[in-house]
Each structure stands twice: as structure tokens, then as C-alpha cells.
XYZ file of C-alpha atoms in Angstrom:
435
model
C 100.824 112.375 5.884
C 104.244 110.327 7.314
C 105.370 107.024 7.611
C 103.743 105.668 10.752
C 105.721 106.564 13.700
C 108.157 104.025 15.471
C 107.081 101.884 17.951
C 103.249 101.997 16.663
C 101.334 98.835 16.449
C 101.808 96.685 13.650
C 98.257 96.866 10.932
C 96.166 94.902 9.870
C 97.880 91.635 8.246
C 97.708 90.774 4.630
C 96.434 93.832 4.184
C 97.727 96.717 1.198
C 96.683 99.639 3.080
C 99.306 101.949 4.452
C 99.769 102.526 8.383
C 98.018 102.245 10.816
C 98.723 106.000 11.593
C 97.514 107.638 15.020
C 93.823 109.234 14.251
C 94.443 112.723 15.515
C 97.503 112.565 12.724
C 95.267 111.423 10.275
C 92.257 114.089 11.233
C 94.592 116.403 11.058
C 95.212 115.780 8.046
C 92.054 115.636 6.831
C 91.129 118.850 8.410
C 94.425 120.494 5.906
C 92.855 119.123 2.972
C 89.547 119.959 3.242
C 90.111 123.700 3.812
C 92.950 124.047 0.709
C 89.533 122.275 -1.061
C 88.397 126.038 -3.061
C 86.349 128.608 -1.200
C 82.972 128.390 -3.104
C 79.151 129.573 -3.474
C 76.751 126.832 -2.642
C 72.518 127.973 -2.908
C 69.897 125.703 -1.054
C 67.365 126.248 1.543
C 67.827 127.330 5.171
C 67.344 124.812 7.841
C 66.818 124.096 11.272
C 68.636 127.252 12.397
C 69.810 127.015 15.812
C 71.931 130.299 17.528
C 74.807 129.137 20.081
C 76.635 131.163 22.385
C 79.957 132.267 20.012
C 78.191 130.464 16.491
C 74.944 129.572 14.693
C 74.204 126.213 13.580
C 72.213 125.392 10.458
C 71.242 123.540 7.779
C 72.164 124.436 3.866
C 69.302 121.801 1.837
C 68.225 120.963 -1.461
C 66.649 117.785 -2.870
C 69.368 115.748 -4.085
C 71.482 116.901 -0.378
C 72.540 118.660 2.770
C 75.484 119.698 3.882
C 76.012 120.862 7.998
C 77.387 124.605 8.014
C 78.502 127.008 10.560
C 79.117 130.984 11.005
C 80.698 133.164 13.357
C 77.918 134.673 15.551
C 78.794 138.222 14.695
C 78.604 137.405 11.082
C 75.381 135.868 11.219
C 73.929 139.369 12.777
C 76.590 141.838 10.580
C 74.806 139.616 7.193
C 70.838 139.958 8.619
C 72.405 143.458 8.998
C 72.769 143.230 5.073
C 70.004 141.285 3.878
C 67.222 144.228 5.840
C 66.070 140.554 7.320
C 66.484 137.613 9.566
C 67.321 134.645 7.870
C 64.832 132.219 9.129
C 64.003 128.636 7.831
C 62.931 128.050 4.171
C 64.492 130.708 2.993
C 66.286 130.486 0.056
C 69.926 131.941 0.308
C 73.297 131.853 -1.555
C 75.421 131.346 0.700
C 79.956 131.930 0.655
C 82.511 129.908 2.307
C 84.578 126.941 2.106
C 85.204 123.105 4.093
C 86.044 122.366 7.677
C 86.295 119.758 9.956
C 86.733 119.619 13.943
C 89.224 117.693 14.866
C 87.590 116.503 17.984
C 89.714 114.793 21.289
C 89.077 112.105 23.287
C 86.030 113.816 25.160
C 84.907 114.751 22.123
C 83.111 114.020 19.118
C 84.554 115.902 15.417
C 82.683 117.079 12.975
C 82.399 118.503 9.424
C 80.728 122.174 7.851
C 80.923 124.516 5.788
C 82.125 127.556 7.535
C 79.972 130.764 5.430
C 81.192 134.441 5.573
C 78.653 135.906 3.961
C 74.602 135.722 2.484
C 71.934 136.722 0.567
C 68.471 135.611 0.183
C 68.287 134.451 -3.433
C 64.547 133.299 -5.644
C 62.041 133.589 -3.198
C 64.037 134.853 -0.323
C 65.004 138.024 -2.187
C 61.105 138.528 -2.906
C 60.590 137.704 0.757
C 63.372 140.700 1.561
C 61.223 143.299 -0.590
C 58.006 142.167 1.521
C 60.172 142.716 4.312
C 60.877 146.010 3.572
C 57.951 147.018 2.536
C 56.124 146.476 5.878
C 58.304 147.723 7.438
C 57.984 150.966 5.212
C 53.744 150.488 6.102
C 54.100 149.880 9.657
C 56.491 153.567 10.801
C 53.564 155.886 8.721
C 51.074 153.354 11.378
C 49.508 152.078 8.552
C 49.890 148.753 10.278
C 47.173 150.600 12.796
C 45.087 152.428 11.408
C 42.409 149.836 10.343
C 42.992 148.075 14.060
C 41.247 151.680 15.859
C 37.897 151.356 13.526
C 34.963 149.386 15.978
C 34.031 146.236 14.266
C 30.362 145.519 14.703
C 29.323 142.570 17.024
C 26.266 141.785 14.977
C 27.019 143.114 11.773
C 23.657 143.621 9.712
C 25.583 143.880 6.096
C 28.934 142.017 5.173
C 30.982 142.609 2.082
C 33.272 139.676 1.015
C 36.411 140.211 -1.379
C 36.688 136.937 -3.377
C 37.301 134.983 -6.072
C 33.580 133.425 -7.314
C 34.589 129.916 -7.733
C 36.257 129.677 -6.346
C 36.549 126.348 -1.959
C 36.885 129.847 0.270
C 33.716 131.581 -0.578
C 32.050 127.967 0.275
C 33.593 128.407 3.969
C 32.744 131.651 4.179
C 28.910 131.142 3.778
C 28.783 127.597 6.063
C 30.490 129.900 8.543
C 28.580 132.700 8.309
C 25.063 129.423 8.413
C 26.703 128.001 11.282
C 26.912 131.107 12.972
C 23.104 131.493 12.452
C 23.846 135.109 10.602
C 21.053 135.754 8.337
C 21.885 138.980 7.901
C 22.889 140.513 3.950
C 25.864 139.695 1.895
C 27.074 141.793 -0.862
C 29.574 140.108 -3.053
C 32.058 141.761 -5.476
C 34.405 139.432 -7.340
C 37.848 139.504 -8.357
C 40.862 137.650 -10.158
C 42.861 136.681 -5.986
C 46.269 135.479 -8.125
C 47.929 136.965 -11.421
C 49.169 140.800 -11.761
C 45.442 142.787 -12.295
C 44.657 141.133 -8.923
C 45.910 143.333 -6.864
C 43.940 145.998 -8.138
C 40.914 144.317 -9.020
C 40.670 143.251 -5.485
C 40.513 147.422 -4.845
C 38.690 148.466 -6.840
C 35.711 146.455 -5.151
C 36.952 147.305 -2.046
C 35.978 150.653 -3.139
C 32.501 149.282 -4.391
C 31.934 148.002 -1.328
C 31.973 151.398 0.607
C 30.169 152.759 -2.013
C 26.855 150.550 -1.288
C 26.685 152.570 2.355
C 26.430 149.686 4.313
C 28.311 147.858 4.160
C 29.479 147.008 8.183
C 32.836 145.364 7.288
C 33.949 143.723 4.803
C 36.222 140.088 4.111
C 39.087 138.557 2.152
C 39.308 135.660 1.374
C 41.860 132.976 -0.140
C 43.140 129.713 0.249
C 47.353 129.515 0.265
C 48.983 128.617 -1.738
C 53.147 129.804 -3.192
C 54.429 133.115 -1.658
C 53.624 133.135 -5.920
C 50.168 132.914 -5.751
C 49.727 135.926 -3.382
C 51.508 138.518 -4.066
C 49.043 140.366 -4.832
C 48.344 140.797 -0.858
C 51.501 142.418 -0.577
C 51.395 145.063 -3.334
C 51.817 148.263 -1.813
C 48.918 150.339 -3.588
C 45.885 147.435 -2.595
C 47.524 147.950 0.960
C 47.426 151.195 1.232
C 43.858 151.102 0.201
C 42.816 148.897 2.671
C 44.655 150.442 5.891
C 42.856 153.816 4.691
C 39.589 152.142 4.119
C 36.659 153.811 6.870
C 35.154 150.405 7.360
C 37.071 147.756 9.343
C 38.671 144.834 6.753
C 39.299 141.414 8.228
C 42.062 139.173 6.169
C 42.306 135.749 5.392
C 44.769 134.770 2.950
C 46.722 131.520 3.226
C 46.794 129.645 5.912
C 48.887 129.612 9.075
C 52.466 129.116 7.948
C 51.388 132.033 5.203
C 51.658 135.351 6.164
C 51.527 138.812 3.616
C 51.725 142.384 4.299
C 48.051 142.475 3.385
C 48.143 140.385 7.016
C 49.391 143.576 9.158
C 47.434 146.028 7.689
C 43.861 144.471 8.303
C 41.935 145.177 10.772
C 42.005 141.049 11.890
C 44.325 138.688 10.127
C 42.769 135.211 10.017
C 43.779 131.742 8.878
C 40.968 130.563 7.524
C 37.735 131.308 5.300
C 35.660 129.938 8.350
C 37.545 131.796 11.126
C 36.782 135.446 8.831
C 33.868 134.602 8.969
C 33.801 134.896 12.779
C 36.046 137.270 13.344
C 33.376 138.967 11.092
C 30.268 138.058 13.422
C 31.577 137.662 17.346
C 28.725 136.896 18.326
C 26.778 133.446 17.878
C 22.999 134.449 16.675
C 21.475 130.613 17.434
C 23.278 131.029 20.933
C 21.917 133.901 21.545
C 18.171 133.461 20.875
C 18.370 130.625 23.195
C 20.111 133.185 26.063
C 17.919 135.536 24.660
C 14.889 133.712 25.738
C 15.074 131.790 27.836
C 16.597 135.815 30.331
C 12.714 136.424 28.252
C 11.854 133.742 30.144
C 13.320 135.122 33.328
C 11.303 138.358 32.380
C 8.939 136.610 31.795
C 8.849 134.896 34.958
C 10.022 138.048 37.087
C 7.311 139.766 35.573
C 4.551 138.235 36.409
C 5.758 138.042 40.065
C 6.342 141.653 40.274
C 2.574 142.043 38.392
C 1.321 139.423 41.427
C 3.003 141.960 43.355
C 1.999 145.532 42.445
C -1.461 143.726 42.216
C -1.495 142.694 46.726
C -0.473 146.412 47.066
C -2.555 147.810 44.580
C -5.741 146.167 46.391
C -4.230 147.123 49.640
C -4.386 150.759 48.693
C -8.349 150.799 46.850
C -9.717 149.157 49.949
C -7.520 152.029 51.554
C -9.630 155.017 50.524
C -13.016 153.313 52.186
C -11.647 152.230 54.590
C -10.784 155.707 55.031
C -14.039 157.239 53.508
C -15.993 154.757 56.341
C -13.511 156.311 59.562
C -13.870 159.864 58.500
C -18.359 159.275 57.568
C -17.734 158.283 61.560
C -15.666 160.433 63.201
C -18.548 162.936 60.943
C -21.729 161.661 62.799
C -19.493 161.502 66.562
C -18.925 165.413 65.181
C -22.566 165.929 64.508
C -24.014 164.047 67.733
C -22.237 166.420 70.000
C -23.259 169.027 67.993
C -26.517 168.737 68.168
C -26.558 168.257 71.972
C -23.881 171.303 72.244
C -26.489 173.275 70.460
C -28.972 172.334 72.855
C -27.028 173.217 75.513
C -26.864 176.526 73.990
C -30.832 176.934 72.922
C -31.889 176.277 76.481
C -28.826 178.468 77.993
C -29.736 180.916 75.312
C -33.908 180.585 76.343
C -32.693 181.388 79.413
C -30.462 184.002 78.372
C -32.843 186.050 76.868
C -35.823 185.333 78.708
C -33.502 187.438 81.964
C -32.827 189.928 78.919
C -37.040 190.138 77.673
C -37.831 191.222 82.057
C -34.550 192.984 82.011
C -36.467 194.963 79.414
C -39.752 194.570 80.528
C -38.820 196.430 83.564
C -36.811 199.806 81.783
C -39.736 199.860 79.642
C -42.354 200.044 82.758
C -40.013 202.707 84.515
C -39.502 204.090 81.061
C -43.171 204.684 80.146
C -42.768 206.709 83.380
C -40.069 208.693 82.479
C -42.007 210.116 79.842
C -44.424 211.436 82.063
C -41.846 213.200 84.228
C -40.475 214.632 80.339
C -43.250 215.754 79.306
C -43.968 217.725 82.782
C -41.015 219.278 81.759
C -41.328 219.843 78.414
C -44.423 222.363 79.678
C -42.281 223.517 82.285
C -39.720 224.685 79.917
C -41.597 226.007 77.392
C -43.249 227.857 80.704
C -40.472 229.624 81.599
C -38.785 229.704 76.960
C -42.389 232.520 77.527
C -40.876 233.937 80.560
C -37.654 233.699 79.293
C -35.881 237.897 78.428
C -33.940 236.592 76.352
C -36.580 234.810 73.754
C -38.559 239.046 73.442
C -35.319 240.500 73.105
C -35.542 237.974 69.910
C -38.536 239.423 69.127
C -37.184 243.725 68.996
C -37.154 244.803 72.483
C -33.808 246.135 74.417
C -32.758 246.754 77.647
C -31.228 249.851 78.330
C -28.774 248.994 80.915
C -26.594 251.578 83.339
C -22.473 251.007 83.890
C -22.861 249.170 86.297
C -25.972 246.332 84.601
C -27.928 247.658 86.494
C -32.418 247.971 84.177
C -32.614 251.309 83.930
C -36.906 251.661 83.193
C -37.550 254.859 83.547
C -37.004 258.283 81.546
C -35.892 259.041 85.673
C -33.431 257.136 85.779
C -31.727 257.531 81.980
C -31.584 261.075 82.910
C -29.682 260.127 86.285
C -26.658 258.547 83.777
C -24.722 259.810 81.244
C -23.482 257.077 79.610
C -25.708 253.869 79.031
C -25.730 250.197 77.309
C -28.686 249.010 74.192
C -28.614 245.121 74.688
C -30.230 243.258 72.282
C -30.554 239.896 71.597
C -26.806 239.582 69.172
C -25.562 242.097 71.478
C -25.011 245.893 72.561
C -24.279 248.510 71.992
C -23.358 252.142 74.238
C -24.428 255.522 73.607
C -24.145 258.447 75.426
C -27.257 260.620 76.535
C -25.813 265.020 74.682
């Protein structure tokens, strides 16, 4: 920095410090000095990541201090693309850059910052990157949807639970199911939920529950913890096992801020074991029982009303045959009276007709007697005529001799007068000639 300009204000009396210098000059000198510091790498936890139009602002913190940082937006996007994941609050990172200073102006405040042009996750951040890569790979294979497509029963009869035997998650599941009023069957499969042996043990426990055959839904429960504590639930083998199970799995690992790969492939992801138990039994049994009791009461009332209406209908229908029979009886009695009257009228008419017919027949009988007498006389005359009938004589063996003109020839002298004669018998004629 140079000497004070000519005409500058006089400094503070008695002070041995150089100056006074114009603030702009001092700010520019400060920026040159800060930018001259060596470029270094810093490690810390990201906090307050805030993208703006041209730059991304954040702070890098640890237990002993914090440094305001910024990066050009295009540099920040390039860094995230190379890391394979977004850089978010709470991640441990290593950044490369150097000090910078904005001098400000009469209308803008100055600011100090660490300008970042490169970064990568560090420590737990490396682990997060690996977990994120696994998560993306499983989702790309469609394993994040298989469990979600399984049908979950509204009121399962048997629930399987995988959890630590001495953990608090077990008590939380039991308490939640009691509050739900659920009285089904619980099948416990205890397994370690934290260490390098946990993932294969949990996978074996799931296989055992599926083998039971009656288990309709499985809950995997564990309390919260650090990322390292939850690593078992980010193991690829366990996540693939869960994704391919034929029964729905409800994951309850960690708390609201924790997200394991198991949460992405399970049918349902819950924040606590209590919520997992409620998700396993969506129907509140006590409320359902109360509702069913009310419905049963309404149904009984409606049934009684229906029975009363039906009884009235049946009573009317029961009276209907009696009334019908009474009407038929009256109709038949009327018909009987009419038939008797008709029979009496027809009987009188028939008697009169028969009397007239008897009279006619009597007259005809008397006339017939006269006819019989006449018939007998005629028969006697017929016998007499038959006795004189030439045909009857011929029938007894006699014959008639007739001439050519048909006249009877009654003597030999008369026969000699004719050359040809006919002999007539009772059954025909025979012509003869005189020799």
C-alpha cells in the first residue's frame, strides 16, 4: 500500500499508525493480499447450500470454525456430475480453492469467501456416494417397484417381524398393534440389526418367514442411528432379497432424516416402528368393531322393520285364500241354484215333449196294428199269386214251348206248324228244330 494521497484528512492525533488511506484502496490491497494466499484444500461439513443465479453459496464447518464459500454454478454442477450425486447439507466434503474478497462499493457490502473450483465427498461422503450409486442401479432395474405392486391385506391374520431381540423397536411394534386392536398372530424373527453380520442374518430371517406360508406381511424394524449404524440396510444382497420377496415388506429403519436403500425397495417406508405396525394393519380394529356394531344395530332395526312389513304382507296373503274360497263358495251356490232352476224348467219341458211323443207313438202304434192286418192279407194274396205263377211251375221241372213269335204252343198239332221252337226252362231258353 502506498502513502496517503495529498490533501487527505489528517489522521488521529497521537496515533503512530500509518494513514489514513482511502477505504477503496485498502480494500483492493486486502483483496490482492488474500488472493495471494496459497491455494489449499479444506475439509468440513456442508451447511446452508444456496444456489443463486450465477453462483452457489454455502459454508464449510467443523467443530472449531466455519468459512463462507462459493463456486460458479456451472463449476458446481460439473463437480456434482463427477461425484455421481448431489452435494447436500450435512455431507463431509473436501474442497479445493483459495481466498477471495469482494471489495464492495458505496451501495454494496464487502464480503470475504473461499472460492471453490473442485470438491468431492469425504469420509461419510464417500459412503453416501457408494450408497447412491447402488440406489440408482437398483431403481434402474425396476426393483423399486416390485414390492409396491404387491397387494397388502387390510387386516392380515399373521404378521412377521424382523428386529433385534432386545431392541426397543420390538416394544414399539407390540404397543402399536395393541392400540390398533389387532388380535392376530405375530411371528418373530430376531436378527442382529447392526454390524457386518446383520445383512445376511436379516436375509435368512426373511426367508424363514416366507417359508412359514401364513405370513401375509413383514415388518423390518430398527431404531435410529448414524449412517454407519444403518449400513446393513444398504447392503445390495439384502436389498435384492427384499425386492424379490413374494410378500410385502414394510421398512422402518432409522428416523425421518435417515434414508437407506432398503426404504427404496420395500413396499412401504415408515419413519418409526410404530408407524410400520400401523401400516401393517391399515384397519383400526377397535373402530371397525364399533362401526360394525353400529351397522349391526341398524341392520337389526331394519330387519325388524322388514319382518314387520313382511308379516303384514303375509297376513294379507294368508287372508286372501280364505276370502277367495268364500267368493268361490258363494259363486258355486249361485251356480247350483241356477242349475236346479234350469233343471226344473228343462224337466217340465222334457216331460211335455215326451208326453207328446208318447201320444204320437200311441197313434202310430194303433195305425201300425191296422197295417199289420193289411200286411197279413197282402201276404195271403201273395201266396195265392205265387201258387199260380208260371215261373214257380217251371221251377218244379216243367217247361214252356214257344213259337218264333213268342206265343205258347200247347199241342202237338200246333207244334207241327212251326219249324223252330223255343223250350223255356226256369233258368233259360233252348232253341230246337223239327226233324
